[in-house]
PDB file of C-alpha atoms in Angstrom:
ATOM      1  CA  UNK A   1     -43.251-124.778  55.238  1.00  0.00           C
ATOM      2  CA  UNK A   2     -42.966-122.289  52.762  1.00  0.00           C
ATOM      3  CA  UNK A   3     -43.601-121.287  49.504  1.00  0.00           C
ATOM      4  CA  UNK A   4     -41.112-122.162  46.292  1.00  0.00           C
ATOM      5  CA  UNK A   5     -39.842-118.932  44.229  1.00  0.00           C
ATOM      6  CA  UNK A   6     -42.217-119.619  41.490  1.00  0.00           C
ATOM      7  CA  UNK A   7     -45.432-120.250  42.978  1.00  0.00           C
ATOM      8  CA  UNK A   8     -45.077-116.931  45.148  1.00  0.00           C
ATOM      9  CA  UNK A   9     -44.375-114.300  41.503  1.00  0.00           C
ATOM     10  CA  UNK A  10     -47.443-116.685  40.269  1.00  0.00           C
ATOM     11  CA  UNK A  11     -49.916-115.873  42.811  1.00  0.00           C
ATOM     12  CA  UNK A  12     -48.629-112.541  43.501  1.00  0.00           C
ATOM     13  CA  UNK A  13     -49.141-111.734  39.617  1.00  0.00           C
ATOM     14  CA  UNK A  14     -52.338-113.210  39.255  1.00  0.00           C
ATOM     15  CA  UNK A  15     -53.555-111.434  42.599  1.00  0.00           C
ATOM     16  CA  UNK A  16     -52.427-108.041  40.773  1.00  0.00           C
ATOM     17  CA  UNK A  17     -54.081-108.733  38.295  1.00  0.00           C
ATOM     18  CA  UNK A  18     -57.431-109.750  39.901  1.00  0.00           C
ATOM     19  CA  UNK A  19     -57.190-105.931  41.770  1.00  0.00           C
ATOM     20  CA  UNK A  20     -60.027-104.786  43.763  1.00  0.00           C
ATOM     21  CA  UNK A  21     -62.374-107.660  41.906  1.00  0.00           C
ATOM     22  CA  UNK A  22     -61.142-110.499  44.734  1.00  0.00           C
ATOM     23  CA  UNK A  23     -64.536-109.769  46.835  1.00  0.00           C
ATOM     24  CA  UNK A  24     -66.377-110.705  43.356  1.00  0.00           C
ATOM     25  CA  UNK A  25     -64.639-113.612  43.053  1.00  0.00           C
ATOM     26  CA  UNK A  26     -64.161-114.900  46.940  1.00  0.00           C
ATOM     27  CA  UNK A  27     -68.099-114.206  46.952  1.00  0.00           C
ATOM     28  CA  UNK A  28     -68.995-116.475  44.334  1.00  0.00           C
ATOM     29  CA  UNK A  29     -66.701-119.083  45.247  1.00  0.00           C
ATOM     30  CA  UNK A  30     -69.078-119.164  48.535  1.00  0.00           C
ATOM     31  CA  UNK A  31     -72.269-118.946  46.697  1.00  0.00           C
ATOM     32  CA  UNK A  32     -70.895-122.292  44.845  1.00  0.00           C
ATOM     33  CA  UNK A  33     -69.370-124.212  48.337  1.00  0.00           C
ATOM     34  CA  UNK A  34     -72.964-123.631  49.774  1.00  0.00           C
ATOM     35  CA  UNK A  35     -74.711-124.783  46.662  1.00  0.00           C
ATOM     36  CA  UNK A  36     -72.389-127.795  45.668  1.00  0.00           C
ATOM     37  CA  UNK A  37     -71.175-128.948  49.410  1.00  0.00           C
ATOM     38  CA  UNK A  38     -74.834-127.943  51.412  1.00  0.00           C
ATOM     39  CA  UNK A  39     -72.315-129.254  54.565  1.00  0.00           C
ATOM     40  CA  UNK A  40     -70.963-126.271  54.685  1.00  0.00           C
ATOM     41  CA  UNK A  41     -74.418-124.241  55.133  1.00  0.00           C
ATOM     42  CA  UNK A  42     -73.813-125.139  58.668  1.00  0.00           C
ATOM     43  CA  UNK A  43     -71.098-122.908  59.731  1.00  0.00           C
ATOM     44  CA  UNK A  44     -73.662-119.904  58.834  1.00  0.00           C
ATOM     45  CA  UNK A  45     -77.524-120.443  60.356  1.00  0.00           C
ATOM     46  CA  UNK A  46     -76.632-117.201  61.530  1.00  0.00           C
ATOM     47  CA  UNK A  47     -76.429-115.709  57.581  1.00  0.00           C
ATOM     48  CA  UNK A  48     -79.254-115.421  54.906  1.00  0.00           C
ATOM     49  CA  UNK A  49     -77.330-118.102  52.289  1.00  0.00           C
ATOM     50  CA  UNK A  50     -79.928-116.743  49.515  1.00  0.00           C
ATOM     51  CA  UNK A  51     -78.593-115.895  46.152  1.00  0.00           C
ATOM     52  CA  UNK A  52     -77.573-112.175  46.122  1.00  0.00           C
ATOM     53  CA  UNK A  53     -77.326-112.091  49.683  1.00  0.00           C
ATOM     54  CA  UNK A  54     -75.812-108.866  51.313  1.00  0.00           C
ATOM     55  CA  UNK A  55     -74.256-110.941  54.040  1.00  0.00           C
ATOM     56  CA  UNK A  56     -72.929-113.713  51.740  1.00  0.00           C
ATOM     57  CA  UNK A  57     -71.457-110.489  50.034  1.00  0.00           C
ATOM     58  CA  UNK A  58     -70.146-109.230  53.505  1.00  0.00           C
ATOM     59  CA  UNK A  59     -68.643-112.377  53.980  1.00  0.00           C
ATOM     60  CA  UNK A  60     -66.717-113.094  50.377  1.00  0.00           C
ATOM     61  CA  UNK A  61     -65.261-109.282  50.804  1.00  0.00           C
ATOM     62  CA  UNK A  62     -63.726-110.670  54.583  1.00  0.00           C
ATOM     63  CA  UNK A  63     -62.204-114.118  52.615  1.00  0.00           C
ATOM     64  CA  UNK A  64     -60.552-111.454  49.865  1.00  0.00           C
ATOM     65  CA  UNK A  65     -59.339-109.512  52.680  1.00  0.00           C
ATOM     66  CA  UNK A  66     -57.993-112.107  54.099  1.00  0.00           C
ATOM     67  CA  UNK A  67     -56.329-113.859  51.312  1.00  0.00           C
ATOM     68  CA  UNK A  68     -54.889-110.697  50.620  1.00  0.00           C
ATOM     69  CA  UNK A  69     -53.459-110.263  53.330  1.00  0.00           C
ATOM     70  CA  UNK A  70     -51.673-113.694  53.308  1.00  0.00           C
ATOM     71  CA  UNK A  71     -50.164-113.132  49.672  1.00  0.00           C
ATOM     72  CA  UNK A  72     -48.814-109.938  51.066  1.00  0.00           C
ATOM     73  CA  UNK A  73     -47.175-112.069  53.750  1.00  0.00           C
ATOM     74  CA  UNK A  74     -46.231-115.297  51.980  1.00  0.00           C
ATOM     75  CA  UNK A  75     -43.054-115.145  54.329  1.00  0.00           C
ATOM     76  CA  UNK A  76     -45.038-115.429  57.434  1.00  0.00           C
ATOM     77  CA  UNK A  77     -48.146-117.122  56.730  1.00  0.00           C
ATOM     78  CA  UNK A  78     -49.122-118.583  60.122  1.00  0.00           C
ATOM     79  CA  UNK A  79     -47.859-115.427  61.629  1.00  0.00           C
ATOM     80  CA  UNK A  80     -50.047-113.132  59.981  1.00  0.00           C
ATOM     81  CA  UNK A  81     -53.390-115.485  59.669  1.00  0.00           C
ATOM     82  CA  UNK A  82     -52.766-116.289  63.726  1.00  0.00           C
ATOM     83  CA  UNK A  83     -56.231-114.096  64.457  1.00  0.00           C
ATOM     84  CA  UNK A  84     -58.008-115.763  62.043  1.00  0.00           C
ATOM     85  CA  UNK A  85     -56.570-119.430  63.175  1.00  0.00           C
ATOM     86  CA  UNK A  86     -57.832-118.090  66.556  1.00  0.00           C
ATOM     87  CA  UNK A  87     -61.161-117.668  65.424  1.00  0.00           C
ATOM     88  CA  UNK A  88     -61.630-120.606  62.752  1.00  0.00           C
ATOM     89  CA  UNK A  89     -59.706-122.979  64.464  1.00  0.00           C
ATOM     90  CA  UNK A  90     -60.788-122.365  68.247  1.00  0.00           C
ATOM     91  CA  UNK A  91     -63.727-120.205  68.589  1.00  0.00           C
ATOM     92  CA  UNK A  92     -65.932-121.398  65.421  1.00  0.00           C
ATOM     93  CA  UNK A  93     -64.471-124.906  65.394  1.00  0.00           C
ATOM     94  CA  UNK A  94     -64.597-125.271  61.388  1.00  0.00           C
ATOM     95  CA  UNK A  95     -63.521-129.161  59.873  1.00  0.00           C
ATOM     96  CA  UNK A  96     -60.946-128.022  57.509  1.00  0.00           C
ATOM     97  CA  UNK A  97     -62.296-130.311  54.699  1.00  0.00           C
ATOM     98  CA  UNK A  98     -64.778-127.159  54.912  1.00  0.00           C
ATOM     99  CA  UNK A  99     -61.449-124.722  54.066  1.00  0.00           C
ATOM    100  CA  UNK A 100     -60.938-127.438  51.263  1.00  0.00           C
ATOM    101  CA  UNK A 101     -64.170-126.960  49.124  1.00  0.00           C
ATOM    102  CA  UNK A 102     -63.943-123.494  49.524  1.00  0.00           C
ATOM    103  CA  UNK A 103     -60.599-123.267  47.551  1.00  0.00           C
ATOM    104  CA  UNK A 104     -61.547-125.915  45.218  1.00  0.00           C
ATOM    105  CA  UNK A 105     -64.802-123.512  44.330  1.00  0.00           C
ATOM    106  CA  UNK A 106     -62.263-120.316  44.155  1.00  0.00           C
ATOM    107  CA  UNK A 107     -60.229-122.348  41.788  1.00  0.00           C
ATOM    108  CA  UNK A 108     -63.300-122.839  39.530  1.00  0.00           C
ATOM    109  CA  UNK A 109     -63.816-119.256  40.100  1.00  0.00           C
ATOM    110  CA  UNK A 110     -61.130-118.391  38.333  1.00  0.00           C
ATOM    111  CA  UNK A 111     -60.455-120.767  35.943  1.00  0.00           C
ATOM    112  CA  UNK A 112     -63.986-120.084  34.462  1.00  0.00           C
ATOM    113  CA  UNK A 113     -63.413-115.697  34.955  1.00  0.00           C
ATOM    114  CA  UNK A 114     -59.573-116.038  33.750  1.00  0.00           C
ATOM    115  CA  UNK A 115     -59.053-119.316  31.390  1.00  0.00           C
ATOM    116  CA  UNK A 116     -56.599-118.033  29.353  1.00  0.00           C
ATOM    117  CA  UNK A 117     -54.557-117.453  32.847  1.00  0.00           C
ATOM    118  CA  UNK A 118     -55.371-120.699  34.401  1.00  0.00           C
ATOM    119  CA  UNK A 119     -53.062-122.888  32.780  1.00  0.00           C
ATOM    120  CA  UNK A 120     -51.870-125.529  34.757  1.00  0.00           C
ATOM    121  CA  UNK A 121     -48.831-124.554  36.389  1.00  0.00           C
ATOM    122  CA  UNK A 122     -51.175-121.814  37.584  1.00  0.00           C
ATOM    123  CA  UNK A 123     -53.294-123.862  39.001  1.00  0.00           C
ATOM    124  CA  UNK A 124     -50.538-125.822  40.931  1.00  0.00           C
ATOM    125  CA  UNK A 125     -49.121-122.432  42.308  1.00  0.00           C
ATOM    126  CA  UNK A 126     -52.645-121.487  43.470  1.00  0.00           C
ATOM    127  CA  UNK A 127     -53.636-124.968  44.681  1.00  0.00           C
ATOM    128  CA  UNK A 128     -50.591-124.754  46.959  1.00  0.00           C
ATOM    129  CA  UNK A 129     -50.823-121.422  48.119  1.00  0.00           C
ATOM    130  CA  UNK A 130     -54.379-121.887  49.225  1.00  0.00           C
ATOM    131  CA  UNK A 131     -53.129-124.883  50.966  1.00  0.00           C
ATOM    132  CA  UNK A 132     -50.345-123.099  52.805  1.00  0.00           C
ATOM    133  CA  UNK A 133     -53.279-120.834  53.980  1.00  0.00           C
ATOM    134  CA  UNK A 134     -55.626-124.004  55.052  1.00  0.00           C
ATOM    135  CA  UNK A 135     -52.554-124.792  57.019  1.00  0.00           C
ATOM    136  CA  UNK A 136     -52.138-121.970  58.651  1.00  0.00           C
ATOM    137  CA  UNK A 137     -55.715-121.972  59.307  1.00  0.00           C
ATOM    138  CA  UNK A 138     -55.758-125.109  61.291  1.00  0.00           C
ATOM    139  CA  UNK A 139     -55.691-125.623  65.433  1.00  0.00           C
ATOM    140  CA  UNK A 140     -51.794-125.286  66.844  1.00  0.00           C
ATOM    141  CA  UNK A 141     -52.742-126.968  69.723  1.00  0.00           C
ATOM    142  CA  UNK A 142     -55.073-130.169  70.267  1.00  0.00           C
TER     143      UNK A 142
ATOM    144  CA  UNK B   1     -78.202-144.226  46.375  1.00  0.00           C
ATOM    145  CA  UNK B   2     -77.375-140.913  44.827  1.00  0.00           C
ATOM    146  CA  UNK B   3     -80.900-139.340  43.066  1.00  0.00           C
ATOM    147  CA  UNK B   4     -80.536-136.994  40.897  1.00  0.00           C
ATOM    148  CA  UNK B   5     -83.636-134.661  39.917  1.00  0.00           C
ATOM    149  CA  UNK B   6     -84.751-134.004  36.036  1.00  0.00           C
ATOM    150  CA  UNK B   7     -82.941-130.533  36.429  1.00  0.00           C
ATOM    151  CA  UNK B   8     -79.681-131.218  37.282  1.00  0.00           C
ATOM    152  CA  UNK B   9     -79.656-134.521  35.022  1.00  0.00           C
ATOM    153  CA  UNK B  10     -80.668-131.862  31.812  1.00  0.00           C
ATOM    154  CA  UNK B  11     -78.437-129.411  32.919  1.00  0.00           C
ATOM    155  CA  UNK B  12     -75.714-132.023  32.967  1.00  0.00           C
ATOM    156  CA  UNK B  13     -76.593-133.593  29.265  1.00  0.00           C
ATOM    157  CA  UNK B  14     -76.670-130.314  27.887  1.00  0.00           C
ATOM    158  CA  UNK B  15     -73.191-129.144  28.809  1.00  0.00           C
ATOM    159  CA  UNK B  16     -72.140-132.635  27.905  1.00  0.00           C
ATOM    160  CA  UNK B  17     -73.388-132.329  24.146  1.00  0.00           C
ATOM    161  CA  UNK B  18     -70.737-129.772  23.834  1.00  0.00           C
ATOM    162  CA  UNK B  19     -67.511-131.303  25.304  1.00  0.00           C
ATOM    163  CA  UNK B  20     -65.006-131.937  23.314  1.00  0.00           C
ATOM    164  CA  UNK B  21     -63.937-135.346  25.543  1.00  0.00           C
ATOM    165  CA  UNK B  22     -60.868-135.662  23.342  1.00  0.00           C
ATOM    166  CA  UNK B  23     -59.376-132.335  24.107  1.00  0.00           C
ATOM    167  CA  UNK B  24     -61.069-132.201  28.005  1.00  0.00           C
ATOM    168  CA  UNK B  25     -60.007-135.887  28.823  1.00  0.00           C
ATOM    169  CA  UNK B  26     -56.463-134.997  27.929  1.00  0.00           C
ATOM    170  CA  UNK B  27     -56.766-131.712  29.797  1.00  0.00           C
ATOM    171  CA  UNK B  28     -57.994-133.276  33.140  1.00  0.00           C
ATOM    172  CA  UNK B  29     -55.589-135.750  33.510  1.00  0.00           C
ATOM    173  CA  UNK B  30     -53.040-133.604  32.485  1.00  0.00           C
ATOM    174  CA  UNK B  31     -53.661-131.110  35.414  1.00  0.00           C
ATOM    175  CA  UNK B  32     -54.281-133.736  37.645  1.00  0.00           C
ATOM    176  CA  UNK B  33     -50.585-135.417  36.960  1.00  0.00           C
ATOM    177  CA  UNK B  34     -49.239-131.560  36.973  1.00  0.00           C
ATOM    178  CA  UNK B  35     -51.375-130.402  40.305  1.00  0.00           C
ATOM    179  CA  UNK B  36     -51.031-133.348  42.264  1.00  0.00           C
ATOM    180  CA  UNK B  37     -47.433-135.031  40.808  1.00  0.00           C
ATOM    181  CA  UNK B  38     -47.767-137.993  43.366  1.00  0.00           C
ATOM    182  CA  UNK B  39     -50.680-139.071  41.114  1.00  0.00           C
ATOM    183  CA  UNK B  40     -48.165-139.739  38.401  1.00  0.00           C
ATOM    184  CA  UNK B  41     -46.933-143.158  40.001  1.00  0.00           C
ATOM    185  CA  UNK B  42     -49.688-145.088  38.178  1.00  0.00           C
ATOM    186  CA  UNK B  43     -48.488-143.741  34.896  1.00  0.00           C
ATOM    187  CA  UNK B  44     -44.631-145.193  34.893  1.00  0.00           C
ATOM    188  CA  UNK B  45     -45.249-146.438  31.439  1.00  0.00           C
ATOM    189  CA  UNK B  46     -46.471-143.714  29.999  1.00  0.00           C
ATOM    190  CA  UNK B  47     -42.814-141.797  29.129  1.00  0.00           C
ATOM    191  CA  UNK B  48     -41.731-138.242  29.661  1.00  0.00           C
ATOM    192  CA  UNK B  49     -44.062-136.480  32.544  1.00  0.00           C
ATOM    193  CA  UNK B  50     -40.943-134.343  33.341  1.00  0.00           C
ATOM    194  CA  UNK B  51     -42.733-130.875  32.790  1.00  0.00           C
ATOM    195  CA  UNK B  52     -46.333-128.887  32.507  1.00  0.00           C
ATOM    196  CA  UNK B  53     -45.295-128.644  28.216  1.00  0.00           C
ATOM    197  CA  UNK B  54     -44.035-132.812  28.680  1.00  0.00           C
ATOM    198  CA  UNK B  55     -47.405-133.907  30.354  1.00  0.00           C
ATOM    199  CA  UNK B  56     -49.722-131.567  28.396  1.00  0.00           C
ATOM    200  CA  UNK B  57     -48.234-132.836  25.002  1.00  0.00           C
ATOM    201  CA  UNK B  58     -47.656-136.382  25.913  1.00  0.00           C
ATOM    202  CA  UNK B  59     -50.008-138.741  23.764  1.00  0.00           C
ATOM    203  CA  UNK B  60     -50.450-141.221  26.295  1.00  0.00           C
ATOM    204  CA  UNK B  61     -51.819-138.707  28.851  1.00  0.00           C
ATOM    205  CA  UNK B  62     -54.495-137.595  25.822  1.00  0.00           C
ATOM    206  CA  UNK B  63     -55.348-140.863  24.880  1.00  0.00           C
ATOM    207  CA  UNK B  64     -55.750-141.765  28.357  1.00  0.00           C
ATOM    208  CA  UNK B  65     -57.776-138.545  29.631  1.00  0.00           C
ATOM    209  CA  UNK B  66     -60.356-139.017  26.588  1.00  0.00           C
ATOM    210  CA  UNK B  67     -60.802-142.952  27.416  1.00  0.00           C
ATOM    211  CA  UNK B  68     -61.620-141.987  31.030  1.00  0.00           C
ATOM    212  CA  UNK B  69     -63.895-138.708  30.188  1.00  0.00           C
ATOM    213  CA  UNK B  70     -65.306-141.220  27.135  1.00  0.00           C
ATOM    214  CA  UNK B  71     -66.560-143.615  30.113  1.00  0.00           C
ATOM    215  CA  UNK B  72     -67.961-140.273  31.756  1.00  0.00           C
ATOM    216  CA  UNK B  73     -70.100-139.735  29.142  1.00  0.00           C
ATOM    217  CA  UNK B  74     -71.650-143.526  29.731  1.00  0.00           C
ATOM    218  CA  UNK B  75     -72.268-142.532  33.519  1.00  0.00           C
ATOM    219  CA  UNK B  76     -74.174-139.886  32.532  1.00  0.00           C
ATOM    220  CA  UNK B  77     -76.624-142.188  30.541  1.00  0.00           C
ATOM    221  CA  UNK B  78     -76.537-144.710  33.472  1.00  0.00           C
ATOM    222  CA  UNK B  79     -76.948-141.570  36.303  1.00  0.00           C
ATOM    223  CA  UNK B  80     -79.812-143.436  37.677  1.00  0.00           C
ATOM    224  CA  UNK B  81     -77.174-146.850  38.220  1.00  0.00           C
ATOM    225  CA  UNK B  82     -74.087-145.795  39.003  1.00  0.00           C
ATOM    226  CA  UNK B  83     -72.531-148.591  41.727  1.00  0.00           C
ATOM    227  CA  UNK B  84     -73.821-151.086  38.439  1.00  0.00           C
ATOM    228  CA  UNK B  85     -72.305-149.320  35.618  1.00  0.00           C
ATOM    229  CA  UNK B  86     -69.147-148.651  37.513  1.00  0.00           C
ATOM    230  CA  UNK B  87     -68.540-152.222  39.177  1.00  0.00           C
ATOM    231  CA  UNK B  88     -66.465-153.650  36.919  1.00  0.00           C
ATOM    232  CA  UNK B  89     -64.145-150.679  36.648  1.00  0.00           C
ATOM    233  CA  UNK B  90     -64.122-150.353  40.684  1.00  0.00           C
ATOM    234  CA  UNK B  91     -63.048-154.182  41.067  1.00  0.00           C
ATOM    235  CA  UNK B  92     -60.108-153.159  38.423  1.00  0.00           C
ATOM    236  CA  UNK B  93     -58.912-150.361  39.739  1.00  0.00           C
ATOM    237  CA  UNK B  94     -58.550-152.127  43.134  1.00  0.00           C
ATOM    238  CA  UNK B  95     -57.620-155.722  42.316  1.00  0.00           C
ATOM    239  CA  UNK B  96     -55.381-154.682  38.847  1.00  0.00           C
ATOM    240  CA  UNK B  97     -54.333-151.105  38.935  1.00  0.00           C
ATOM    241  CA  UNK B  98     -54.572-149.929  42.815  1.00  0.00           C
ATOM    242  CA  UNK B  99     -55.844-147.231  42.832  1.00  0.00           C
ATOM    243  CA  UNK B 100     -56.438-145.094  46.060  1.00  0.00           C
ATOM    244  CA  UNK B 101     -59.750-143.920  45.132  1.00  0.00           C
ATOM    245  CA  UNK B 102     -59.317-140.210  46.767  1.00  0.00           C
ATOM    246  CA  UNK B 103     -58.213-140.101  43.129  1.00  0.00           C
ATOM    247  CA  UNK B 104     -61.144-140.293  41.833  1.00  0.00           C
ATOM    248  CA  UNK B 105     -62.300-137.428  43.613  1.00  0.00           C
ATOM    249  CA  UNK B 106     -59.332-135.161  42.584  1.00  0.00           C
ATOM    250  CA  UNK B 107     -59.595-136.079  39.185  1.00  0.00           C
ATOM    251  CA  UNK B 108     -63.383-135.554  39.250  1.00  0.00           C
ATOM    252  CA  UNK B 109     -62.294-131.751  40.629  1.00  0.00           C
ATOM    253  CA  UNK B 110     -60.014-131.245  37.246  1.00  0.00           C
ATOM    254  CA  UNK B 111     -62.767-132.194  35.208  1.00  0.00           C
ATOM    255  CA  UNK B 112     -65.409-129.424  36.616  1.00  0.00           C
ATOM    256  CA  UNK B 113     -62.234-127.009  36.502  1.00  0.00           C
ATOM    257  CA  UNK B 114     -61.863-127.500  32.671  1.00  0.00           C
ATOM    258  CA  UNK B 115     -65.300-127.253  32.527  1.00  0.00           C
ATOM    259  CA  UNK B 116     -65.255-124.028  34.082  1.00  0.00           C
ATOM    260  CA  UNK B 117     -62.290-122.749  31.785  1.00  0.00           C
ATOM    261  CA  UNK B 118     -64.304-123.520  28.222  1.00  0.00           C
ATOM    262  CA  UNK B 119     -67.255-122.861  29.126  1.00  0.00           C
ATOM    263  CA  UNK B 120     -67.788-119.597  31.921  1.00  0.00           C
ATOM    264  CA  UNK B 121     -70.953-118.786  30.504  1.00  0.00           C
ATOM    265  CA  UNK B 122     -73.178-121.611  31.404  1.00  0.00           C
ATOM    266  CA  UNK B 123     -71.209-122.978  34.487  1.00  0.00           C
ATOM    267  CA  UNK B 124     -73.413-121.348  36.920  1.00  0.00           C
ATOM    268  CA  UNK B 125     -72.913-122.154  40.594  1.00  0.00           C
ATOM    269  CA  UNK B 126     -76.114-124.368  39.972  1.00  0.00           C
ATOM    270  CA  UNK B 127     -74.552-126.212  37.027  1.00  0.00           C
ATOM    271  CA  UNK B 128     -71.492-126.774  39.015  1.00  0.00           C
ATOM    272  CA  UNK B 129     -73.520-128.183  41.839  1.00  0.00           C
ATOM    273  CA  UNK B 130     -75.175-130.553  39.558  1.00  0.00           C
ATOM    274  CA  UNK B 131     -71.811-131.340  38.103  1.00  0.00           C
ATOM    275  CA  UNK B 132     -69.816-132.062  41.331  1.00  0.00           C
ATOM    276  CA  UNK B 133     -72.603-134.316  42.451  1.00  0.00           C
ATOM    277  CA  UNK B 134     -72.179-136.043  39.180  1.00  0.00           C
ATOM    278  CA  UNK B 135     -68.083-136.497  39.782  1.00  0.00           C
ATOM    279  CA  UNK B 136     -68.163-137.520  43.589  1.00  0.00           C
ATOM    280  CA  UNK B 137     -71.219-139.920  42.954  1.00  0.00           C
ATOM    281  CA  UNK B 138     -68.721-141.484  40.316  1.00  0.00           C
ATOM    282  CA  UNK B 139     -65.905-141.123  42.442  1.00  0.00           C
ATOM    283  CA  UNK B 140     -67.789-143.512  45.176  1.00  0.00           C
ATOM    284  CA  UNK B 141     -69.162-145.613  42.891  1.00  0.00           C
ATOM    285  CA  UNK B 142     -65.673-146.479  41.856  1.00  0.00           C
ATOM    286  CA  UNK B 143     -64.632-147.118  45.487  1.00  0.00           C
ATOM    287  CA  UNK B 144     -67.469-149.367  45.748  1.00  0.00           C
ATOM    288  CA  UNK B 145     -65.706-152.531  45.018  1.00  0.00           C
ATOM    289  CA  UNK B 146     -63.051-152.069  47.017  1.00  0.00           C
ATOM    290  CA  UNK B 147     -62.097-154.142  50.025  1.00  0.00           C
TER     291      UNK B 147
END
């Protein structure tokens, strides 16, 4: 499954235009999936979850990375995620409802950072490119 | 039951005395018939949902989107008695309109992200929290009915 025409110039736009902020913006979306879905607090004992936290810092820089790297390779999404399906889907053993909330908190992210950009064909592009990435994200064999 | 404490129930009537429901009913159920088009099947009679400029214009949608948000703003005088205030609404949407009440949930999730768009100062990841436990308690108090 890939992505249509449009949806791929919209996140690839909006991504330029985000620049090296993504880590600001990946990070808070965590700080808000811990504080509105606790549930998720689970996949991290390891990690101090408190506000400001280095690690939760550490963390939202690897999620920018990494969502980067997939709207550099909206082509080949499972392809170039396959490491990080390895680890998600088989060594940490994340529910992907988990992946869910986290995108749903980026997209408040950046509807409340960029509102004049969020309109709502925006949102559609980014709601489906984040699910491509869920996708690619989940266990290929069970 | 859902319990809410005193601070997210003030944190949630004081970014409710500034919506505008009229505008942010018509906004929420716009995205959500743009974001998720299957969602548009309950809306046959509503006209031309052919585009993101049809949907967003269309005066049905608005009218629609600020009677929903209008019934929002009773739940959050009722936050206390959801499942009570919501139980007529829950039998209608599954013995009248059939409505599969994951929904409720995604429209719940347009609602915090217009929320987010109008007002980025004061939706804090704490407001939000207080706010999404708002829309999901709604959301399942909607499904309560059901059978």
């Amino acid at each position: 499954m890939v992505l249509a025409a449009a949806d791929r110039a919209a996140v690839r736009a909006l991504w330029l235009k985000l620049g090296s902020n993504v880590g600001v913006y990946t990070t808070e979306a965590l700080e808000r999936t811990f504080l509105a879905f606790p549930s998720t607090k689970t996949y991290f004992l390891q990690l101090d979850l408190s506000p400001g936290s280095a690690q939760v810092r550490d963390h939202g820089q690897k999620v920018a990375d990494a969502l980067t790297l997939a709207v550099d390779n909206l082509d080949d999404l499972p392809g170039a995620l396959s490491a990080l399906r390895e680890l998600h889907a088989h060594k940490l053993r994340v529910d992907p409802v988990s992946f869910k909330l986290l995108a749903h908190c980026l997209l408040v992210t950046l509807a409340r950072h960029y509102p004049g950009d969020f309109s709502p064909a925006m949102q559609a592009s980014l709601d489906k490119f984040l699910s491509h990435v869920i996708s690619a994200l989940a266990p290929n064999c069970r | 039951m859902v319990h809410f404490t005193a601070e997210e129930k003030k944190a949630v009537a004081s970014l409710w005395a500034r919506v505008n429901v009229e505008e942010a009913g018509g906004e929420s159920l716009g995205r959500l018939l743009i974001v998720y088009p299957w969602t548009q099947r309950f809306f046959d009679s509503f006209g031309n949902l052919c585009s993101e400029s049809a949907i967003m214009g269309n005066p049905k949608v608005k009218a629609h989107g600020r009677k929903v948000l209008t019934t929002f703003g009773n739940a959050i005088k009722h936050m206390d008695d959801l499942k009570g205030t919501f139980a007529h609404l829950s039998e209608l949407h599954c013995d009248k309109l059939h409505v599969d009440p994951e929904n409720f949930r995604l429209l719940g999730n347009m609602i915090l992200i217009v929320l987010a768009s109008h007002f980025s100062k004061e939706f804090t990841p704490q407001m939000q929290a207080a706010w999404q436990k708002l829309t999901d308690a709604v959301a399942n108090a909607l499904a309560h009915k059901y059978h």
